[in-house]
Coordinates of C-alpha atoms in Angstrom, one line a residue:
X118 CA 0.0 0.0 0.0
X119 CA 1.5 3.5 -1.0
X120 CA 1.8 6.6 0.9
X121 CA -1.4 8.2 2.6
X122 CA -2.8 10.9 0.8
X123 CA -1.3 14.1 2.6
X124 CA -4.2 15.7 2.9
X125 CA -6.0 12.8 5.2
X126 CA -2.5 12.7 7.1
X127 CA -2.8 16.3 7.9
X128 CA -7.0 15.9 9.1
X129 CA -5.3 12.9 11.2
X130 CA -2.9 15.3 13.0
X131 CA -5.4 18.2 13.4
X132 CA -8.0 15.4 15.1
X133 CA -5.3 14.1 17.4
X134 CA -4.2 17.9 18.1
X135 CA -7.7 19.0 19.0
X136 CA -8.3 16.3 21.1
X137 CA -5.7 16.5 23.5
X138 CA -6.3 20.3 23.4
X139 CA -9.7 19.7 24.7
X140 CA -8.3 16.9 27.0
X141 CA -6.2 19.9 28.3
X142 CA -9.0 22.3 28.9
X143 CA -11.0 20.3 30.7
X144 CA -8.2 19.5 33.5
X145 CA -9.4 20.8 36.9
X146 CA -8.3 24.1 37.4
X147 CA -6.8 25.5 41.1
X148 CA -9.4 26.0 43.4
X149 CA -9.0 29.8 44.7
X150 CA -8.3 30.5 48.2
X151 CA -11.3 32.1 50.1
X152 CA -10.3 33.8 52.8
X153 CA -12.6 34.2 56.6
X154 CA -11.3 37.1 58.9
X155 CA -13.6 37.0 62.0
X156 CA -12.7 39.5 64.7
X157 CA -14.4 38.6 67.8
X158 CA -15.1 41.9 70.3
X159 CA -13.4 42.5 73.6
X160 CA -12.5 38.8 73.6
X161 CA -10.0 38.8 76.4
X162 CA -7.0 36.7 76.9
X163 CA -8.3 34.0 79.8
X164 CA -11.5 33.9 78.0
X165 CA -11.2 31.1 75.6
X166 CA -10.3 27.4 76.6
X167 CA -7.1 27.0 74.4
X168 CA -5.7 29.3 77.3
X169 CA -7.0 27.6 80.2
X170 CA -10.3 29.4 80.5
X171 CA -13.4 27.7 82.5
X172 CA -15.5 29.3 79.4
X173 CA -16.4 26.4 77.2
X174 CA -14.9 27.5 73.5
X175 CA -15.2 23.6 71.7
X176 CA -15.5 25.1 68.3
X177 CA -12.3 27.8 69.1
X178 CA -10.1 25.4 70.5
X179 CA -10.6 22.7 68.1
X180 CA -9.9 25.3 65.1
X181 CA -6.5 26.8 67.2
X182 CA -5.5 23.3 67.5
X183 CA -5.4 21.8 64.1
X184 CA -3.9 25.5 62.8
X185 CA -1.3 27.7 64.3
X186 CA -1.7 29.7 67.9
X187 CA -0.2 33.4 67.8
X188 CA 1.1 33.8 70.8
X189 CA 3.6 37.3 70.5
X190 CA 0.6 38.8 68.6
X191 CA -0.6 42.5 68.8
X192 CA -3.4 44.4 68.4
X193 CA -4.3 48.1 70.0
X194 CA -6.2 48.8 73.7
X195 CA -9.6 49.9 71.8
X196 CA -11.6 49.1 68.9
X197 CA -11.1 51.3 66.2
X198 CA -7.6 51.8 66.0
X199 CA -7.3 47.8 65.9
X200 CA -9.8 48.2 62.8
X201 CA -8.2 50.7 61.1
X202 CA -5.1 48.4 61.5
X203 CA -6.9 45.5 60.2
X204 CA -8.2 47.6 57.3
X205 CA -4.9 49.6 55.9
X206 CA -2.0 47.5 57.2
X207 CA -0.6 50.8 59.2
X208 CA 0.0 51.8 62.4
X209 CA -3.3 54.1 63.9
X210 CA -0.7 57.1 64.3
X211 CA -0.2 57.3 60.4
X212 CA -3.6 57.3 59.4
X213 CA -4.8 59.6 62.4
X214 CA -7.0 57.1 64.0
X215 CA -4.7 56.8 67.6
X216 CA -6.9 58.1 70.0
X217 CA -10.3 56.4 71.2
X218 CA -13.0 55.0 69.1
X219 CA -15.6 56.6 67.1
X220 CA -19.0 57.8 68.7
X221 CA -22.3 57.6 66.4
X222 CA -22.0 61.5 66.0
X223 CA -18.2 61.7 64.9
X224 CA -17.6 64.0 62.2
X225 CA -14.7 62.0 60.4
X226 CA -13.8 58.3 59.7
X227 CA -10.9 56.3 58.0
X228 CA -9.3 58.4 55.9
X229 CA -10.4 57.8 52.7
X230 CA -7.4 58.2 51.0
X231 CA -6.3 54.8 52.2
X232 CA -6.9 51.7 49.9
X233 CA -8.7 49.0 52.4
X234 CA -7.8 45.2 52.3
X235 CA -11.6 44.2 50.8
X236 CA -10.7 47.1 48.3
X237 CA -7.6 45.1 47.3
X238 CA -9.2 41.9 47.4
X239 CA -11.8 43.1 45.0
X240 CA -8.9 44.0 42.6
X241 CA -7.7 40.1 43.3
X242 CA -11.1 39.1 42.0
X243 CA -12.4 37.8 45.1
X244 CA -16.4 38.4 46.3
X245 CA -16.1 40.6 49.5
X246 CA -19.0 40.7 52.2
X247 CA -19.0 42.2 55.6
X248 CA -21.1 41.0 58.7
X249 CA -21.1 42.5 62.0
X250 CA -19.1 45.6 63.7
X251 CA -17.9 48.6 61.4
X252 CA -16.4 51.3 63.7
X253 CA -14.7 53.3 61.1
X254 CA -16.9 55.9 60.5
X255 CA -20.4 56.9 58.5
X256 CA -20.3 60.7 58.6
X257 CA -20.7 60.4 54.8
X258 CA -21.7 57.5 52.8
X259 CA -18.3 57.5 51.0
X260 CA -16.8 56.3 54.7
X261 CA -19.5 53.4 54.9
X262 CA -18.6 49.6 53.9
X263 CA -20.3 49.4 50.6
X264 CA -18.3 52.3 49.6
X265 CA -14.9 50.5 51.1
X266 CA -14.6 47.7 48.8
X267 CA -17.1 44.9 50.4
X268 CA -19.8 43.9 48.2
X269 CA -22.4 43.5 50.8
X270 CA -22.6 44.5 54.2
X271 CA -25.2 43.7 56.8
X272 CA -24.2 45.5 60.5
X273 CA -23.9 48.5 62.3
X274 CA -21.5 51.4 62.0
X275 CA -20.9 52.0 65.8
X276 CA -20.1 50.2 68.7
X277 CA -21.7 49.2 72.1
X278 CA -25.4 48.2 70.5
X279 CA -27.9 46.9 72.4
X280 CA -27.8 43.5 71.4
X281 CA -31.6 43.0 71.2
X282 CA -32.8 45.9 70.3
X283 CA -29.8 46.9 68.5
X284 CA -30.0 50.7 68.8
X285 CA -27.5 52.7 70.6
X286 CA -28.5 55.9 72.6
X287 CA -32.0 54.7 71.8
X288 CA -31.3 55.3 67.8
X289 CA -31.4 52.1 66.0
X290 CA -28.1 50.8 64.3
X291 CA -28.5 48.1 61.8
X292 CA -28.7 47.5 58.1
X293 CA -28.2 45.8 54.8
X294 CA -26.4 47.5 52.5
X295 CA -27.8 50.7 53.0
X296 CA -31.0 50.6 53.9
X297 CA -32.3 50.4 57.5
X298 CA -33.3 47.0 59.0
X299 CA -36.6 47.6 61.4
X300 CA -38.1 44.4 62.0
X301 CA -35.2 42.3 64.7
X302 CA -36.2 44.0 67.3
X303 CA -36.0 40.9 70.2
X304 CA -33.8 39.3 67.7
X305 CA -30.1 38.7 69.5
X306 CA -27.6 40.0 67.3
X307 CA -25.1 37.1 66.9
X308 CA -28.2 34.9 65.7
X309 CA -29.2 36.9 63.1
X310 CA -25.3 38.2 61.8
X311 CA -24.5 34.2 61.9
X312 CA -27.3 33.9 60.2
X313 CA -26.2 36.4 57.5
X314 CA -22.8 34.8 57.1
X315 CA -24.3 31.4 56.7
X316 CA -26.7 32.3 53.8
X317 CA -24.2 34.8 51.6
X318 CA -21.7 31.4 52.0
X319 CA -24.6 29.0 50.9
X320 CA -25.7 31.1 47.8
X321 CA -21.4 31.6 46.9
X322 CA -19.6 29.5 44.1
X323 CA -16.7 28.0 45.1
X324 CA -14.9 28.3 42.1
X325 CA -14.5 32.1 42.7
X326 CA -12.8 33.5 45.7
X327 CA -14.3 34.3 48.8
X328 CA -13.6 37.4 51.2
X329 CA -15.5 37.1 54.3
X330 CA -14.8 40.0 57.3
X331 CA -17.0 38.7 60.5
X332 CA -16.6 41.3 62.7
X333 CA -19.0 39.4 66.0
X334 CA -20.7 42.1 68.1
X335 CA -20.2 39.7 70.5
X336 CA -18.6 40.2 73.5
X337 CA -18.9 43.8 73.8
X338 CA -21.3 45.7 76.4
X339 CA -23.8 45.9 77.0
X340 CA -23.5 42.8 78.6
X341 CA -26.3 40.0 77.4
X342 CA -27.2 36.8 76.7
X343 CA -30.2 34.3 76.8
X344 CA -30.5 32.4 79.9
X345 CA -30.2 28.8 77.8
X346 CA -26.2 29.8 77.4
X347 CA -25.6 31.5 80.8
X348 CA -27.3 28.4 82.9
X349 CA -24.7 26.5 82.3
X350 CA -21.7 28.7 84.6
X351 CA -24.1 28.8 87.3
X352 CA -20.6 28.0 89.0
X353 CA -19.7 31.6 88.3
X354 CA -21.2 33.7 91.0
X355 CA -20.7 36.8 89.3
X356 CA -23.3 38.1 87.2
X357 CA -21.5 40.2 84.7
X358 CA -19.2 37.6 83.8
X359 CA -21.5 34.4 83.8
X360 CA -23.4 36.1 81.2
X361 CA -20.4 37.4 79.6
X362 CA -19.6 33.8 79.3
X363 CA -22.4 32.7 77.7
X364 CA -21.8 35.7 75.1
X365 CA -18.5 33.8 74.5
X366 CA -20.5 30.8 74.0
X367 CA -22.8 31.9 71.5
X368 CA -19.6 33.2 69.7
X369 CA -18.0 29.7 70.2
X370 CA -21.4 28.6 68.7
X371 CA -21.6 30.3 65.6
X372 CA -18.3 30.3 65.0
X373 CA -18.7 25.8 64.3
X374 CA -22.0 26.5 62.4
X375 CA -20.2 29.4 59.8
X376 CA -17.5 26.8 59.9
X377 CA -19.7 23.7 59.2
X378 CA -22.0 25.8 56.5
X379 CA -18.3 26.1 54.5
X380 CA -17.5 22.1 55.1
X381 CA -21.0 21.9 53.3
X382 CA -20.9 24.6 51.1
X383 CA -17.1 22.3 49.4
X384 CA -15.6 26.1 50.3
X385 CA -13.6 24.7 53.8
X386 CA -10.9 22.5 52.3
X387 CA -9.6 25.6 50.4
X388 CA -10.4 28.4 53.2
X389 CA -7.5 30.7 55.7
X390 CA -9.2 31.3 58.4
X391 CA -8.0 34.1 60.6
X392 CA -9.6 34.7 64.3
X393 CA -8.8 37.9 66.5
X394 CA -9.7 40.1 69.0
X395 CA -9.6 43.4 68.6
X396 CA -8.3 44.5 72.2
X397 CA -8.3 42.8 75.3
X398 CA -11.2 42.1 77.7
X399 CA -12.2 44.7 80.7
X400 CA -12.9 43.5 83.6
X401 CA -16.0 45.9 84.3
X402 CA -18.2 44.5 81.1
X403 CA -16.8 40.6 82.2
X404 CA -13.5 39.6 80.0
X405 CA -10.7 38.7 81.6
X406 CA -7.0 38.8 80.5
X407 CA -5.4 37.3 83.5
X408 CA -2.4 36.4 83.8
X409 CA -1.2 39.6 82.1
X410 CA -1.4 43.1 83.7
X411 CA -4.0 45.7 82.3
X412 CA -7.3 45.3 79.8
X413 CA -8.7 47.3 77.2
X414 CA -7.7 50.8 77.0
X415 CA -4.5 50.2 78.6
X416 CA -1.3 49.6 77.0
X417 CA -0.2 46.6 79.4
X418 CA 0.0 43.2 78.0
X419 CA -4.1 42.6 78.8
X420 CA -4.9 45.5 77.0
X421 CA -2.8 44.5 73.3
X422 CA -1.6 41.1 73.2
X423 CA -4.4 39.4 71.7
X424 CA -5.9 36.0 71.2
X425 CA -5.3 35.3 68.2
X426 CA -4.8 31.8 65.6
X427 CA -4.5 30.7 61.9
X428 CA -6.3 27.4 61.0
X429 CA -6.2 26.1 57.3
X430 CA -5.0 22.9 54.5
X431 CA -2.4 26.0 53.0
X432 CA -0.6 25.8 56.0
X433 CA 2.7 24.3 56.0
X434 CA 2.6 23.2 59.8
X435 CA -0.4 22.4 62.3
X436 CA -0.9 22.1 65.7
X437 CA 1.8 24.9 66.5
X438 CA 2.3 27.5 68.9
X439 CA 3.9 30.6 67.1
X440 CA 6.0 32.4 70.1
X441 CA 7.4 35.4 67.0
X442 CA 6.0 39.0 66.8
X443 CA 3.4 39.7 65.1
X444 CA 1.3 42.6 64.5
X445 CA -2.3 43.9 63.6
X446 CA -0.5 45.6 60.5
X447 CA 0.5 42.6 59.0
X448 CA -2.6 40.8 58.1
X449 CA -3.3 43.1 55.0
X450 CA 0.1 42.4 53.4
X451 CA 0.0 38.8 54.4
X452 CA -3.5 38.1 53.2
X453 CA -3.0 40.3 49.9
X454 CA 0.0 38.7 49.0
X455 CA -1.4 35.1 49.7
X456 CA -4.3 36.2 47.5
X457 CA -1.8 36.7 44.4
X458 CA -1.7 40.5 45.0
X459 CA 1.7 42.7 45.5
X460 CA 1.4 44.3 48.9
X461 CA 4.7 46.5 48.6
X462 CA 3.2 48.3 45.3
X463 CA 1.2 50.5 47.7
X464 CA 1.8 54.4 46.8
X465 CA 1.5 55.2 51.0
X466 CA 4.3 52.6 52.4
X467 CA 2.7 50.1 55.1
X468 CA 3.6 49.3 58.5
X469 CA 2.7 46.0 58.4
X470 CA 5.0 43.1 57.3
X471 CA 4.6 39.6 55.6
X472 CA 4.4 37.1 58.1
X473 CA 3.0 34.6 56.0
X474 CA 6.2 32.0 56.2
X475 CA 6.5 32.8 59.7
X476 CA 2.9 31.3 60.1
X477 CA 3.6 28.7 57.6
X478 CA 6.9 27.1 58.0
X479 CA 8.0 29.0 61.3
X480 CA 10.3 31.3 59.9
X481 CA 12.2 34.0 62.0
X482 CA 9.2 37.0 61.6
X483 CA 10.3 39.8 59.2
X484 CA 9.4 41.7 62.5
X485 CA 12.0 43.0 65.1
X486 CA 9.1 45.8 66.9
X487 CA 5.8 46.6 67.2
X488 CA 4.6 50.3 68.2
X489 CA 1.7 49.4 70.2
X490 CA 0.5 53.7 70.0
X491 CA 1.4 56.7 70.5
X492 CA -1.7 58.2 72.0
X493 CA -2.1 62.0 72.5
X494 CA -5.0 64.0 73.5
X495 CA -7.7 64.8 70.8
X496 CA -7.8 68.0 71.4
X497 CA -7.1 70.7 73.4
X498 CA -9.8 69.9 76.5
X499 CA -9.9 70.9 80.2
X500 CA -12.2 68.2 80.9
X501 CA -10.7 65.9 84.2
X502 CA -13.0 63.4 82.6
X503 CA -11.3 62.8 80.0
X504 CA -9.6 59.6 80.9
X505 CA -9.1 57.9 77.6
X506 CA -5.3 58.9 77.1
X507 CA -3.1 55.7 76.9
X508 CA 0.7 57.0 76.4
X509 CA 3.6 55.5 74.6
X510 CA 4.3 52.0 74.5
X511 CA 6.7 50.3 71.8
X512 CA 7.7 46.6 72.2
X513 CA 11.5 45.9 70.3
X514 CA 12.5 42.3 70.5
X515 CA 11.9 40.8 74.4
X516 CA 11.6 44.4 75.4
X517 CA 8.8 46.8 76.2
X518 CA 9.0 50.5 77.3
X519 CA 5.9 52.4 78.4
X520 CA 5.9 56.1 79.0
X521 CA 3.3 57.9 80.7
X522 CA 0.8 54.8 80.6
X523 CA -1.6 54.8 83.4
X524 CA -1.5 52.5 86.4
X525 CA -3.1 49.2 86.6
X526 CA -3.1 46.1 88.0
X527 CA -3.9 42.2 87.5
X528 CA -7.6 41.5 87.2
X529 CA -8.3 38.1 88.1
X530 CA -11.8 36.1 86.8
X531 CA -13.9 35.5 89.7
X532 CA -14.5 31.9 89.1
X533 CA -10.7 32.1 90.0
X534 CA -10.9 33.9 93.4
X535 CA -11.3 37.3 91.6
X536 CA -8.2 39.1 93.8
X537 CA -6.1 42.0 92.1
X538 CA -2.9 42.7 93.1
X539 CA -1.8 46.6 93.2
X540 CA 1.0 48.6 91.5
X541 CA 2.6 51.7 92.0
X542 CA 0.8 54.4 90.0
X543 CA 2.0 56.3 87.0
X544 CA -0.5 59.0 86.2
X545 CA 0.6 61.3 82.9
X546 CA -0.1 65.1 82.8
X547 CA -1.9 66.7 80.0
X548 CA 1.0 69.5 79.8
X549 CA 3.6 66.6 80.1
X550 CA 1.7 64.7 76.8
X551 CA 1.3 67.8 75.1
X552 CA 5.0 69.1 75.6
X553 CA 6.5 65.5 74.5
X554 CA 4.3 65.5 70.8
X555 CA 4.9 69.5 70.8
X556 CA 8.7 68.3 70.3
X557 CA 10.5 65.8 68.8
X558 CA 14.2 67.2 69.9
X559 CA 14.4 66.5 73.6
X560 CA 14.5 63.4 75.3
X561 CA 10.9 62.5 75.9
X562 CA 12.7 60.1 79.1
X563 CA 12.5 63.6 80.9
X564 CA 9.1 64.5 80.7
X565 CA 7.3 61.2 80.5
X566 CA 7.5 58.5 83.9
X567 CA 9.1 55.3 81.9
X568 CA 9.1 51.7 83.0
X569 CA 10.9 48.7 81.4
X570 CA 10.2 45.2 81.3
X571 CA 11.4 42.1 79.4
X572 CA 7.7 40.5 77.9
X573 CA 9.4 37.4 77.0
X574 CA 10.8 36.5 80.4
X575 CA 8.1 38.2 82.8
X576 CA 5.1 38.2 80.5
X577 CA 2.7 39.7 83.6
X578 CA 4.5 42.6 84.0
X579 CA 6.3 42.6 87.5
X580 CA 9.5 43.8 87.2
X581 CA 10.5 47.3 86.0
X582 CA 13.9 47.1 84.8
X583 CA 14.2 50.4 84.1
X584 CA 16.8 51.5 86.4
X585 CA 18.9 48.1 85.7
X586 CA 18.9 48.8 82.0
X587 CA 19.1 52.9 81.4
X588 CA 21.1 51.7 78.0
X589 CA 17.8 50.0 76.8
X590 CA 15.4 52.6 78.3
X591 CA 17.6 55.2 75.5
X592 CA 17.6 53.2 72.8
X593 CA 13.9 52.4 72.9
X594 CA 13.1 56.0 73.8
X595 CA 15.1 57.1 70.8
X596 CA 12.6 55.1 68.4
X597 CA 9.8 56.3 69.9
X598 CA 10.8 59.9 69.0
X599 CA 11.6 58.3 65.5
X600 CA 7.7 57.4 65.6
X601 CA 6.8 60.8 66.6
X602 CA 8.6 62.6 64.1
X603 CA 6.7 60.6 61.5
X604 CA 3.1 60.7 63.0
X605 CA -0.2 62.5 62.1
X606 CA -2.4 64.1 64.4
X607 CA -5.7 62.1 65.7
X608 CA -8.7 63.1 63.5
X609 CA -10.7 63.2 66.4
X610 CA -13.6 66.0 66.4
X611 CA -16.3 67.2 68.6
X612 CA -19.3 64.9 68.0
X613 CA -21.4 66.7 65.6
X614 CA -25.1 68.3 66.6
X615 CA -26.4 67.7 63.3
X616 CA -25.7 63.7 63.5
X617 CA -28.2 63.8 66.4
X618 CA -30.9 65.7 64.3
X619 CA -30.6 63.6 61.5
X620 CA -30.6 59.9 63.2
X621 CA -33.9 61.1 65.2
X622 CA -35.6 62.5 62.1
X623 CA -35.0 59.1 60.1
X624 CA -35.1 56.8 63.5
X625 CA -32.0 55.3 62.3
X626 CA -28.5 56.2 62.3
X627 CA -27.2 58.2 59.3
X628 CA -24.5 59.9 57.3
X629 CA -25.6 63.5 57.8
X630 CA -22.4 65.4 55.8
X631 CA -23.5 64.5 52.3

């Protein structure tokens, strides 16, 4: 038999091509990485089982287990400077959001110069929805989530809601998207935000990427919870905190159902999930941070070292407890770069840091210090009430300096024996602040009472050091003043009258400036 025609050799060779072409196309692509970033409220450090609290957290401590426990990680003494952390990957004295948190008639917000992490996401392709606490201002729309990069949002703008009714200063605070939602009053807060969550993952395709911010309202004041979760700590004499441990238990709770609607959802196997506090408990609204020194609004370890893990199959170890530095900042560069995004292309440099193969594989972190803040006064006020300053603190290796922090002491959980030891007291003068951020020449060591203490070695907080270590005190001092030089002033403003008119004509909450 001669030679095949060349023409029916050819059709052979464009058959076999196509085929295996197809063949090709129809391999499995990568499944994207989703992403779930829940910040839980005023979770405090001795509040969750995985640290040896008598508060049942199953669902917590399972997830911390199989993942990796941050255990040298930061966050900042109050809410919205932790946020604003969370949200632009720098420090709160660079984008003006140091001092205090928001009220519901604040005239400003997050700068809006600043590129957001869902904003980024977005750019990475990934679907982006918000459920739960905002905190980072409303005074125009253009501040508000929608308008931030999320997709969806379903929440409140301030903080401290009534958890049933879920107004604040008897205005109501709650919606989706935009417009107000009027008809959950009796409905507990959690329930219906888990709820949310649940739904927007149920309805989401896998094969696209998933951004999910849970920001629980749970477990800030007002302190409340249904009896069917508090019953069980009768042991806990207490009232504030048995019911503020049932509000971790309903956190614990929703946290395994989100978690289980993903499992069903085939969106688990390929989700980083990230869990965080925002600051550390208070003693006065039921979270605990014992051992450390301090809570929220402080500067001592209770108020900034927060609880904190990484659970997910991208991981490169499990079951490990990370002991390097880590900060707030760093989530926005780690979680945009893991999401196939360039983090360092940002036109305003970041404070925070990669610390993805330090979570991974237990590399060295990229990260030698952590400014916890630089806190000065908002403005010029003659107010004695005005309690809210925190001072300096700046954490360089196994050492911590605080300058002009105010006193306090060891609150222990009452299940525990509830005793507090006492310290001496360091109380900061409004003309001492105001002279040390009025110059950035003199050494602040002279106007500002310092302490000392080596966090790796005496993690409570027991032993100044400063007068063993003067060499240490100066260095540390001297990047403080390097922080200084490079900081912005604190947008914070006098509430705004008009906020007030405008929420009571609409009986809701409102941007009023647009």
């Amino acid at each position: 038999m001669g030679p095949r025609p060349l023409p029916l050799l050819c059709s052979l060779i464009a058959v076999v091509f196509l085929v295996s072409r197809a063949k090709a196309v129809a391999l499995p692509k990568a499944s994207p990485l989703h992403i779930l970033f829940v910040v839980v409220d005023d979770l405090g450090w001795s509040d969750v089982g995985f640290h040896g609290s008598k508060i049942e957290t199953p669902n917590i401590d399972g997830l911390a287990a199989e993942g990796v426990e941050l255990d040298n990680y930061y966050v900042l003494p109050v809410c919205t400077p932790t946020r604003s952390a969370f949200m632009t990957g720098r420090y709160p004295i660079h984008t003006g959001m140091q001092h205090f948190v928001l009220g519901p008639a604040s005239p400003y917000g997050l700068p809006l110069n600043f590129t957001t992490l869902p904003q980024k996401m977005k750019e990475l392709g990934y679907a982006t929805h918000m459920v739960g606490k905002w905190h980072l201002g409303y005074n125009k729309w253009a501040y508000t989530p929608t308008y931030r990069g999320f997709d969806s949002f379903y929440g409140y703008y301030n903080g401290a809601e009534d958890h049933y009714t879920h107004e604040i200063q008897n205005i109501l605070d709650l919606r989706d998207d935009k417009e107000p939602v009027r008809d959950l009053n009796g409905t507990y807060a959690t329930f219906a935000f888990t709820k949310r969550a649940t739904k927007i993952i149920k309805s989401h395709d896998p094969s696209n990427p998933l951004f999910m911010y849970m920001a629980f309202q749970n477990c800030h004041g007002p302190v409340q919870a249904p009896e069917k979760y508090t019953e069980k700590y009768s042991f806990i004499t207490d009232e504030t905190r048995r019911t503020y441990a049932g509000m971790v238990s309903i956190t614990d709770e929703a946290i395994g159902n989100i978690t289980q609607t993903m499992k069903d959802a085939g969106l688990w196997e390929d989700t980083l999930m990230v869990l965080t506090t925002d600051n550390g408990g208070i003693h006065s609204r039921g979270g605990y941070n014992y051992p450390l020194r301090g809570e929220k609004t402080t500067l001592w370890e209770g108020g900034v070292r927060g609880v904190s893990f990484v659970h997910g199959n991208m991981l490169g170890r499990k079951g490990v407890k990370s002991e390097e530095l880590m900060h707030a900042t760093d989530w926005y560069p780690t979680l945009v770069n893991l999401a196939g995004g360039d983090a360092d292309q940002e036109s305003i440099p970041l404070d925070g840091m990669d610390v993805w193969n330090t979570i991974s594989h237990g590399d060295p972190s990229p990260r030698k210090e952590i400014l916890l803040n630089i806190d000065p006064l908002p403005f010029d006020n003659d107010d004695p009430s005005v309690s809210f300053y925190e001072g300096v603190a700046l954490r360089s290796g196994h050492m911590k300096i605080l300058m002009g922090v105010n006193n306090d002491t060891w609150y222990t959980p009452p299940e525990l024996g509830g005793k507090s030891e006492s310290k001496h007291v360091i109380s900061p003068r409004k003309d001492q602040v105001l002279d040390l951020l009025a110059s950035t020449k003199e050494n602040v060591g002279s106007r500002l009472k310092v302490v000392l203490y080596n966090v790796t070695a005496d993690p409570t907080e027991h032993e100044d050091l400063s007068e063993k270590l003067p060499d240490v005190v100066k260095e540390l001092q001297e990047r403080v003043q390097y922080y200084i030089k490079g900081m912005v002033p604190p947008f914070n403003k006098l509430p705004d009258p008009r906020a007030f008119i405008k929420a009571e004509l609409e009986g809701i909450w409102t941007p009023w400036q647009d």
